[in-house]
Short mmCIF file of C-alpha atoms in Angstrom, two decimals:
data_model
loop_
_atom_site.label_atom_id
_atom_site.label_comp_id
_atom_site.label_asym_id
_atom_site.label_seq_id
_atom_site.Cartn_x
_atom_site.Cartn_y
_atom_site.Cartn_z
CA MET V 1 134.52 131.54 99.05
CA LYS V 2 134.44 128.65 96.37
CA LEU V 3 135.54 125.34 97.48
CA GLY V 4 137.78 125.04 95.38
CA SER V 5 139.48 127.92 96.55
CA LEU V 6 139.95 125.77 99.82
CA ALA V 7 141.94 123.22 98.52
CA ILE V 8 145.57 122.06 99.12
CA ASP V 9 147.38 123.27 96.29
CA ALA V 10 149.28 120.35 94.36
CA THR V 11 151.85 122.27 91.60
CA PRO V 12 154.90 121.45 93.21
CA LEU V 13 153.99 117.64 92.69
CA LYS V 14 152.86 118.15 89.40
CA ARG V 15 155.61 120.39 88.38
CA ASN V 16 158.55 118.98 90.94
CA ARG V 17 160.16 115.23 90.51
CA ASP V 18 162.16 115.31 92.93
CA PHE V 19 159.49 117.20 95.65
CA ARG V 20 157.08 113.70 94.61
CA TYR V 21 159.73 111.68 95.34
CA LEU V 22 160.68 113.39 98.57
CA PHE V 23 156.63 114.13 99.29
CA PHE V 24 155.61 110.30 98.76
CA GLY V 25 158.73 107.85 100.51
CA ARG V 26 158.53 110.56 103.70
CA LEU V 27 155.16 109.88 103.31
CA VAL V 28 155.79 105.75 103.97
CA SER V 29 159.00 106.57 106.53
CA ILE V 30 156.77 108.79 108.34
CA VAL V 31 154.26 106.01 108.67
CA GLY V 32 156.61 103.93 110.01
CA SER V 33 157.51 105.82 112.41
CA SER V 34 154.73 106.70 113.81
CA ILE V 35 153.89 103.16 114.42
CA THR V 36 157.39 102.47 115.99
CA THR V 37 156.06 105.56 118.56
CA VAL V 38 152.77 103.47 119.46
CA ALA V 39 154.47 100.04 120.03
CA VAL V 40 157.53 102.15 122.23
CA ALA V 41 155.02 104.23 124.65
CA TYR V 42 152.80 100.47 124.27
CA GLN V 43 155.16 98.48 125.39
CA VAL V 44 156.89 100.33 127.64
CA TYR V 45 153.52 101.46 129.71
CA VAL V 46 152.81 97.32 129.36
CA LEU V 47 155.85 97.02 130.86
CA SER V 48 156.23 99.84 133.65
CA HIS V 49 152.71 100.67 134.63
CA SER V 50 154.10 104.08 134.60
CA SER V 51 153.19 107.17 132.31
CA LEU V 52 156.41 108.31 133.63
CA GLN V 53 158.02 106.12 132.26
CA VAL V 54 156.90 106.05 128.89
CA GLY V 55 157.33 110.25 129.25
CA ALA V 56 161.27 109.74 130.03
CA VAL V 57 161.43 107.25 127.29
CA THR V 58 160.12 110.35 124.97
CA LEU V 59 162.57 112.48 126.66
CA VAL V 60 165.40 110.38 126.00
CA GLY V 61 164.66 110.57 122.26
CA GLY V 62 163.87 113.91 122.19
CA LEU V 63 167.37 115.51 123.77
CA THR V 64 169.36 113.23 121.61
CA ALA V 65 167.26 114.36 118.82
CA VAL V 66 167.63 118.25 120.06
CA VAL V 67 171.82 117.15 119.79
CA GLY V 68 171.50 115.71 116.07
CA MET V 69 169.45 118.89 115.17
CA LEU V 70 172.06 121.09 116.33
CA TYR V 71 174.51 119.76 114.56
CA GLY V 72 172.61 118.56 111.62
CA GLY V 73 171.87 122.41 111.18
CA VAL V 74 175.63 122.55 110.97
CA LEU V 75 176.16 120.07 108.56
CA ALA V 76 173.24 121.21 106.38
CA ASP V 77 174.64 124.81 105.40
CA ARG V 78 178.35 123.05 104.86
CA LEU V 79 177.99 119.79 103.06
CA ASN V 80 175.52 117.84 100.40
CA ARG V 81 171.69 118.04 101.55
CA ARG V 82 170.60 114.81 99.80
CA GLY V 83 173.94 112.85 101.21
CA MET V 84 173.93 113.30 104.62
CA LEU V 85 169.77 112.59 104.34
CA LEU V 86 170.54 109.36 102.93
CA ILE V 87 173.63 108.36 105.00
CA THR V 88 171.62 107.72 107.98
CA GLN V 89 168.59 106.12 106.67
CA PHE V 90 170.66 102.61 107.06
CA PRO V 91 171.10 102.46 110.26
CA LEU V 92 167.71 103.95 111.28
CA ALA V 93 167.12 101.18 110.03
CA MET V 94 168.74 98.89 112.03
CA CYS V 95 167.37 100.98 115.57
CA SER V 96 163.74 99.40 114.60
CA ALA V 97 165.04 95.99 114.06
CA GLY V 98 167.16 95.98 117.19
CA MET V 99 163.53 96.85 118.95
CA ALA V 100 161.95 94.03 117.02
CA LEU V 101 163.91 91.48 118.13
CA ASN V 102 163.94 92.53 121.72
CA ALA V 103 160.01 92.44 121.53
CA MET V 104 160.84 88.91 120.27
CA THR V 105 162.60 87.62 123.63
CA HIS V 106 161.01 85.89 126.49
CA HIS V 107 160.83 88.21 128.51
CA PRO V 108 161.19 91.66 126.46
CA ALA V 109 163.31 94.40 128.47
CA VAL V 110 162.91 98.03 128.78
CA TRP V 111 166.42 99.53 128.87
CA PRO V 112 167.05 98.81 124.95
CA LEU V 113 164.03 101.40 123.82
CA TYR V 114 165.10 103.85 125.99
CA LEU V 115 168.89 103.35 124.01
CA LEU V 116 167.73 102.04 120.94
CA VAL V 117 165.00 105.27 120.71
CA GLY V 118 168.08 107.62 121.70
CA ILE V 119 170.17 106.73 119.09
CA GLN V 120 167.21 106.81 116.62
CA ASP V 121 166.26 110.19 117.74
CA LEU V 122 169.76 111.33 117.39
CA LEU V 123 170.15 110.32 113.71
CA PHE V 124 166.63 111.43 112.40
CA GLY V 125 167.79 114.84 114.49
CA ILE V 126 171.25 114.74 112.76
CA GLY V 127 169.47 114.48 108.83
CA ALA V 128 166.01 116.05 109.59
CA PRO V 129 167.79 119.79 108.74
CA ALA V 130 168.97 118.99 105.31
CA ARG V 131 165.61 117.90 104.18
CA ILE V 132 164.26 120.20 105.57
CA ALA V 133 166.85 123.03 103.94
CA MET V 134 166.56 121.37 100.46
CA VAL V 135 163.35 122.32 99.72
CA PRO V 136 162.90 125.71 99.08
CA ALA V 137 165.81 125.06 97.10
CA MET V 138 164.08 122.48 95.36
CA VAL V 139 160.78 124.30 95.11
CA GLY V 140 161.78 128.00 94.22
CA PRO V 141 160.54 130.69 96.53
CA GLU V 142 156.76 130.95 95.06
CA LEU V 143 155.99 127.58 95.08
CA TYR V 144 157.58 127.27 98.86
CA PRO V 145 154.28 127.35 100.54
CA ALA V 146 152.52 125.14 98.84
CA ALA V 147 154.90 122.85 99.51
CA ALA V 148 155.45 123.93 103.37
CA GLY V 149 151.59 123.11 103.02
CA LEU V 150 152.06 119.44 100.96
CA SER V 151 154.53 118.55 103.10
CA SER V 152 151.96 118.70 106.98
CA LEU V 153 149.91 116.26 104.38
CA VAL V 154 152.35 113.96 105.01
CA ASN V 155 153.11 114.36 108.38
CA THR V 156 149.35 115.23 109.18
CA LEU V 157 148.33 111.33 107.09
CA ALA V 158 151.15 109.68 108.24
CA GLY V 159 149.97 110.55 111.79
CA LEU V 160 146.48 109.31 111.40
CA LEU V 161 147.92 106.44 109.66
CA GLY V 162 150.64 105.26 111.31
CA PRO V 163 149.93 105.36 114.99
CA ALA V 164 145.63 103.88 113.99
CA VAL V 165 147.70 101.21 111.79
CA GLY V 166 150.20 100.80 114.50
CA GLY V 167 147.16 100.02 116.98
CA LEU V 168 146.00 97.47 114.57
CA LEU V 169 149.08 96.14 114.61
CA ILE V 170 149.80 95.30 118.02
CA ALA V 171 146.61 94.14 118.72
CA ARG V 172 145.79 91.99 115.82
CA ALA V 173 149.44 90.99 115.11
CA SER V 174 152.46 91.04 118.14
CA LEU V 175 154.57 94.12 118.45
CA PRO V 176 157.45 92.68 116.33
CA VAL V 177 155.39 92.67 113.50
CA ALA V 178 154.67 96.49 114.00
CA TYR V 179 158.40 97.41 114.39
CA TRP V 180 159.63 95.64 111.44
CA SER V 181 157.24 97.67 109.27
CA ASP V 182 159.21 100.50 110.12
CA THR V 183 162.09 98.50 109.35
CA ALA V 184 160.86 98.42 106.16
CA ALA V 185 159.55 101.67 105.94
CA PHE V 186 162.98 103.22 106.16
CA PHE V 187 164.28 101.42 102.74
CA VAL V 188 161.69 102.77 100.33
CA TYR V 189 162.59 105.93 101.80
CA ALA V 190 166.06 105.57 101.10
CA ALA V 191 165.07 104.89 97.83
CA GLY V 192 163.00 107.31 97.49
CA ILE V 193 166.22 109.86 98.46
CA ALA V 194 168.67 108.25 96.31
CA ALA V 195 165.93 108.86 93.09
CA LEU V 196 166.84 112.28 94.24
CA SER V 197 168.35 115.07 91.52
CA SER V 198 171.96 115.61 93.89
CA PRO V 199 170.61 119.65 95.12
CA GLU V 200 173.69 122.55 94.14
CA GLN V 201 175.76 122.61 97.91
CA PRO V 202 174.96 125.28 99.65
CA ALA V 203 176.38 129.15 100.29
CA ALA V 204 177.79 127.82 103.43
CA ALA V 205 179.75 125.01 102.12
CA ALA V 206 183.60 126.35 102.09
CA GLU V 207 182.80 127.47 105.55
CA LYS V 208 185.04 126.56 108.20
CA ARG V 209 184.66 127.44 111.55
CA SER V 210 183.85 125.39 114.70
CA VAL V 211 180.21 124.34 115.24
CA LEU V 212 180.13 126.02 117.88
CA ARG V 213 180.38 129.17 116.13
CA SER V 214 178.81 128.41 113.55
CA LEU V 215 175.31 127.69 115.51
CA GLY V 216 176.03 131.20 116.71
CA ASP V 217 175.20 132.45 114.21
CA GLY V 218 172.26 130.65 113.84
CA LEU V 219 171.05 132.28 117.55
CA LYS V 220 172.89 135.87 116.41
CA TYR V 221 170.08 135.71 113.40
CA THR V 222 167.62 134.37 115.84
CA ARG V 223 168.12 137.59 118.43
CA GLN V 224 168.02 139.35 115.45
CA ASN V 225 165.22 139.05 113.62
CA PRO V 226 162.36 139.30 116.12
CA VAL V 227 159.72 137.02 113.62
CA ILE V 228 162.07 134.55 113.74
CA GLY V 229 162.91 134.56 117.62
CA SER V 230 158.87 134.46 118.10
CA ILE V 231 157.95 132.01 115.73
CA LEU V 232 160.48 129.13 118.04
CA LEU V 233 159.05 130.22 121.51
CA ILE V 234 155.32 130.13 120.14
CA ASP V 235 156.54 126.72 118.68
CA MET V 236 157.88 126.14 122.02
CA SER V 237 155.25 127.13 124.46
CA ALA V 238 152.70 125.12 122.33
CA THR V 239 154.70 122.12 122.11
CA PHE V 240 155.29 121.85 125.77
CA PHE V 241 152.46 122.42 127.62
CA GLY V 242 149.65 121.45 124.87
CA MET V 243 150.17 118.01 123.81
CA PRO V 244 150.62 115.75 126.37
CA LYS V 245 151.07 112.35 124.95
CA ALA V 246 152.90 110.30 127.10
CA LEU V 247 149.04 110.14 128.47
CA PHE V 248 147.50 108.84 126.46
CA PRO V 249 148.20 104.74 127.01
CA ALA V 250 146.71 105.54 130.86
CA LEU V 251 143.81 107.13 128.95
CA GLY V 252 143.17 105.00 126.73
CA ILE V 253 143.40 101.76 128.75
CA GLY V 254 142.29 103.19 132.24
CA VAL V 255 140.26 106.09 131.59
CA PHE V 256 138.08 104.92 128.01
CA HIS V 257 139.18 100.84 128.51
CA GLY V 258 139.27 100.52 124.69
CA GLY V 259 143.03 98.43 125.18
CA ALA V 260 145.35 99.14 122.88
CA THR V 261 143.10 99.77 120.02
CA ALA V 262 142.45 102.93 122.14
CA VAL V 263 145.56 104.40 122.75
CA GLY V 264 146.21 104.11 118.68
CA LEU V 265 142.42 106.24 118.16
CA LEU V 266 143.94 108.71 120.91
CA TYR V 267 147.36 108.98 118.72
CA ALA V 268 145.69 108.84 116.02
CA ALA V 269 142.98 111.46 116.34
CA PRO V 270 145.34 114.74 116.31
CA GLY V 271 146.42 113.13 112.70
CA ALA V 272 142.84 113.28 111.21
CA GLY V 273 142.02 116.63 112.23
CA ALA V 274 145.27 118.48 110.75
CA LEU V 275 144.64 115.78 107.72
CA ILE V 276 141.11 117.57 107.23
CA GLY V 277 143.21 121.10 107.96
CA ALA V 278 146.12 120.44 105.26
CA VAL V 279 143.46 119.66 102.48
CA ALA V 280 141.77 122.81 103.12
CA SER V 281 144.91 124.53 103.44
CA GLY V 282 144.95 126.54 99.97
CA TRP V 283 143.49 129.69 102.38
CA THR V 284 147.40 129.83 103.73
CA SER V 285 148.95 130.94 100.62
CA ARG V 286 146.43 133.86 100.06
CA VAL V 287 146.96 134.94 104.07
CA ARG V 288 147.83 138.93 103.78
CA ARG V 289 148.84 138.74 107.84
CA PRO V 290 149.83 135.56 109.12
CA GLY V 291 151.22 136.21 112.25
CA PHE V 292 147.55 136.58 113.29
CA VAL V 293 146.75 133.61 111.42
CA VAL V 294 148.83 131.89 114.07
CA LEU V 295 148.39 132.96 117.24
CA LEU V 296 144.41 132.20 116.86
CA SER V 297 145.54 128.66 115.99
CA VAL V 298 147.48 128.45 119.03
CA CYS V 299 144.88 129.37 120.70
CA ALA V 300 142.46 127.35 119.69
CA TRP V 301 144.39 124.44 120.37
CA GLY V 302 145.02 125.40 123.60
CA ILE V 303 140.95 125.28 123.99
CA ALA V 304 140.45 121.85 122.61
CA ILE V 305 143.24 120.67 124.91
CA THR V 306 141.83 122.11 127.88
CA VAL V 307 138.21 120.73 126.61
CA PHE V 308 139.32 116.88 126.01
CA GLY V 309 141.31 117.24 129.27
CA PHE V 310 137.31 117.08 130.86
CA ALA V 311 136.23 114.39 128.38
CA ARG V 312 135.29 110.60 130.06
CA ALA V 313 133.65 109.19 126.22
CA LEU V 314 136.45 108.39 124.02
CA PRO V 315 134.39 109.75 120.70
CA PHE V 316 134.23 112.95 122.12
CA ALA V 317 137.70 112.74 123.22
CA LEU V 318 138.69 111.72 120.06
CA VAL V 319 137.18 115.02 118.20
CA MET V 320 138.52 117.30 120.64
CA LEU V 321 142.03 116.56 119.71
CA ALA V 322 141.03 116.31 115.52
CA ALA V 323 140.48 119.80 116.20
CA ALA V 324 143.44 120.30 117.99
CA GLY V 325 145.10 118.51 114.88
CA MET V 326 143.53 121.38 112.46
CA ALA V 327 144.58 124.24 114.30
CA ASP V 328 147.84 122.92 114.86
CA VAL V 329 148.44 122.13 110.78
CA PHE V 330 147.25 126.20 110.17
CA SER V 331 149.50 127.48 112.58
CA GLU V 332 152.39 124.86 111.07
CA ILE V 333 152.23 125.62 107.78
CA LEU V 334 152.97 129.76 108.30
CA ARG V 335 155.02 128.89 110.96
CA SER V 336 157.46 127.11 107.78
CA THR V 337 156.29 129.03 105.19
CA LEU V 338 157.98 132.43 107.29
CA LEU V 339 160.59 131.04 108.87
CA GLN V 340 161.82 129.32 105.20
CA LEU V 341 161.17 132.29 103.29
CA LEU V 342 162.87 135.22 105.67
CA THR V 343 165.81 132.71 106.50
CA PRO V 344 168.67 133.20 103.67
CA ASP V 345 169.95 130.15 102.39
CA GLU V 346 173.06 129.98 104.23
CA LEU V 347 172.03 130.14 107.49
CA ARG V 348 168.74 128.13 106.35
CA GLY V 349 169.77 124.72 107.76
CA ARG V 350 170.96 126.37 111.11
CA ILE V 351 167.39 127.86 111.42
CA SER V 352 165.73 125.38 110.38
CA GLY V 353 168.27 122.79 112.84
CA LEU V 354 166.83 125.40 115.96
CA TRP V 355 163.61 124.78 114.64
CA LEU V 356 163.39 121.20 114.58
CA ALA V 357 165.04 121.36 118.13
CA GLN V 358 162.84 123.51 120.01
CA ALA V 359 160.09 121.31 117.93
CA ASN V 360 161.31 117.93 119.64
CA ALA V 361 162.40 119.16 123.21
CA GLY V 362 159.24 120.71 123.25
CA PRO V 363 157.56 117.23 123.59
CA ALA V 364 159.69 115.57 125.35
CA PHE V 365 160.19 118.61 127.98
CA GLY V 366 156.20 118.36 127.82
CA ASN V 367 155.62 114.56 128.39
CA ALA V 368 158.10 114.33 130.91
CA GLU V 369 156.33 117.14 132.58
CA ALA V 370 153.10 115.91 131.71
CA GLY V 371 153.28 112.03 133.34
CA ALA V 372 154.83 114.21 136.05
CA VAL V 373 152.01 115.89 137.15
CA ALA V 374 149.45 113.71 136.39
CA GLY V 375 151.15 111.35 138.66
CA ALA V 376 151.08 113.90 141.18
CA LEU V 377 147.83 115.76 140.46
CA GLY V 378 146.25 113.39 138.26
CA ASN V 379 145.49 113.01 134.71
CA GLN V 380 142.65 115.45 134.32
CA PHE V 381 144.85 118.08 136.03
CA SER V 382 147.61 118.15 134.11
CA ILE V 383 145.77 118.33 130.34
CA VAL V 384 144.11 121.59 131.49
CA SER V 385 146.26 123.15 132.79
CA GLY V 386 148.82 122.20 130.09
CA GLY V 387 145.53 123.73 127.84
CA ILE V 388 145.27 126.82 129.60
CA LEU V 389 149.81 127.66 129.53
CA CYS V 390 149.93 127.32 125.59
CA ILE V 391 147.17 130.16 125.62
CA VAL V 392 148.85 132.26 127.24
CA GLY V 393 152.07 131.79 126.19
CA ALA V 394 151.36 132.35 122.36
CA LEU V 395 149.67 135.36 123.78
CA LEU V 396 152.95 136.40 126.27
CA VAL V 397 155.16 135.95 123.24
CA VAL V 398 152.87 138.70 120.55
CA TRP V 399 152.64 141.11 123.87
CA ARG V 400 156.57 141.01 124.39
CA VAL V 401 156.88 140.56 119.79
CA PRO V 402 153.79 142.96 117.97
CA GLN V 403 156.13 143.11 115.21
CA PHE V 404 154.61 139.07 115.02
CA LEU V 405 151.11 140.24 114.64
CA ARG V 406 151.83 142.84 111.77
CA VAL V 407 154.28 140.51 109.70
CA THR V 408 153.73 140.03 105.90
CA MET V 409 154.12 137.21 103.48
CA PRO V 410 157.64 137.20 102.50
CA THR V 411 157.18 137.06 98.32
CA SER V 412 161.21 136.57 97.89
CA GLN V 413 164.54 134.78 98.62
CA PRO V 414 165.91 137.68 101.71
CA GLU V 415 169.52 138.71 100.91
CA THR V 416 172.52 137.88 104.87
CA GLY V 417 170.86 140.46 107.24
CA GLN V 418 167.47 141.54 105.43
CA GLU V 419 165.20 143.05 107.34
CA THR V 420 161.70 141.49 108.20
CA GLN V 421 158.47 143.29 106.60
CA THR V 422 155.16 143.92 108.54
CA GLU V 423 152.85 146.33 107.46
CA ALA V 424 152.78 148.98 109.64
CA GLU V 425 156.31 149.23 108.90
CA PRO V 426 156.93 147.83 105.02
CA GLN V 427 160.91 147.29 105.79
CA SER V 428 161.14 148.11 109.69
CA GLN V 429 164.04 147.59 111.60
CA PRO V 430 165.04 144.34 113.65
CA ALA V 431 165.24 143.92 117.50
CA ALA V 432 168.89 144.56 118.70
CA ALA V 433 170.55 141.46 119.49
#
């Protein structure tokens, strides 16, 4: 196999002006948000000396994000998606500014971080489904797998740069500087969104049903389509059990004795591996059986996290986290492609909202669970058991839904109710609701 065939496909960036603006604007925004993630975790741990509190503030943000994503998914199928994304950026920036002002006081408090993280994640949740749902129409079905790879590259590059920069800013400058940098990043992202061509109204813009009934239609679709449902369940299992980020401050400070710099490196390591994976993800658009590759990738993630739990040297720990991140990015690209291309446009906002909601609820509850288990049974038991359960969860899903392993990559946008293609059954009937 030629190395060129592994390289990420940058065609959407070359051909599509709007995708370029969204790509680079989001890169800046996620770097800023990743800096804040490290800053909040570090500040909460320094003030409270409790991994449980670190997990708790993550849980608060995760819960509000879930609420925002579910509501935002309904709105994204009714309103102008670009406008939704743009209008959330200023209040998001003000939340980061509030964190900076709290850190600048003589006696910073923990409770403002709970409040501001909760509000910020709620607003992020409202806008996120619109951002995801607008990409397929922006680039077209034929370029969406490449666009999904590039979107993963944004996430992973920012996941590498943001935490590392955050740790250095905290160690070499101050916590307020870290928060102020995120404030500025939101304004950069807003400028990029404002420069986009206004997309067409979503197909369901005229729908006037209640929010709950509209959301129920999205849930019904996930029950009727076994592949979509499996994607959500596999992702929930992996994110709940497989990444104990709430323990990183305790590990960086207490186990690896590296202070804020080590904490930042732990947060950055999965992004480093994911960046390598994203750059070498060109092959994912040619995968014949994406469900099988997703299963292998999730199992590889769980194995790497399990081994990480035994690490006592920082370099080895970083390598294992990087391996986990590389496996995860392959799974993410294929899961995202299947999810978006198997979903009709009039449901895409709601399905994207559901996907994002579980993707944020999983880590939020998982961090709280990891912190609680670590407090009762130790860091190592919490991490190792989580890695093993990640693997078990994925195997249980494909055992219950074997169609997931036979699904083939869609090549066109489905109509409402179109059935999922599998290799063994070209037009198999979806599972009953």
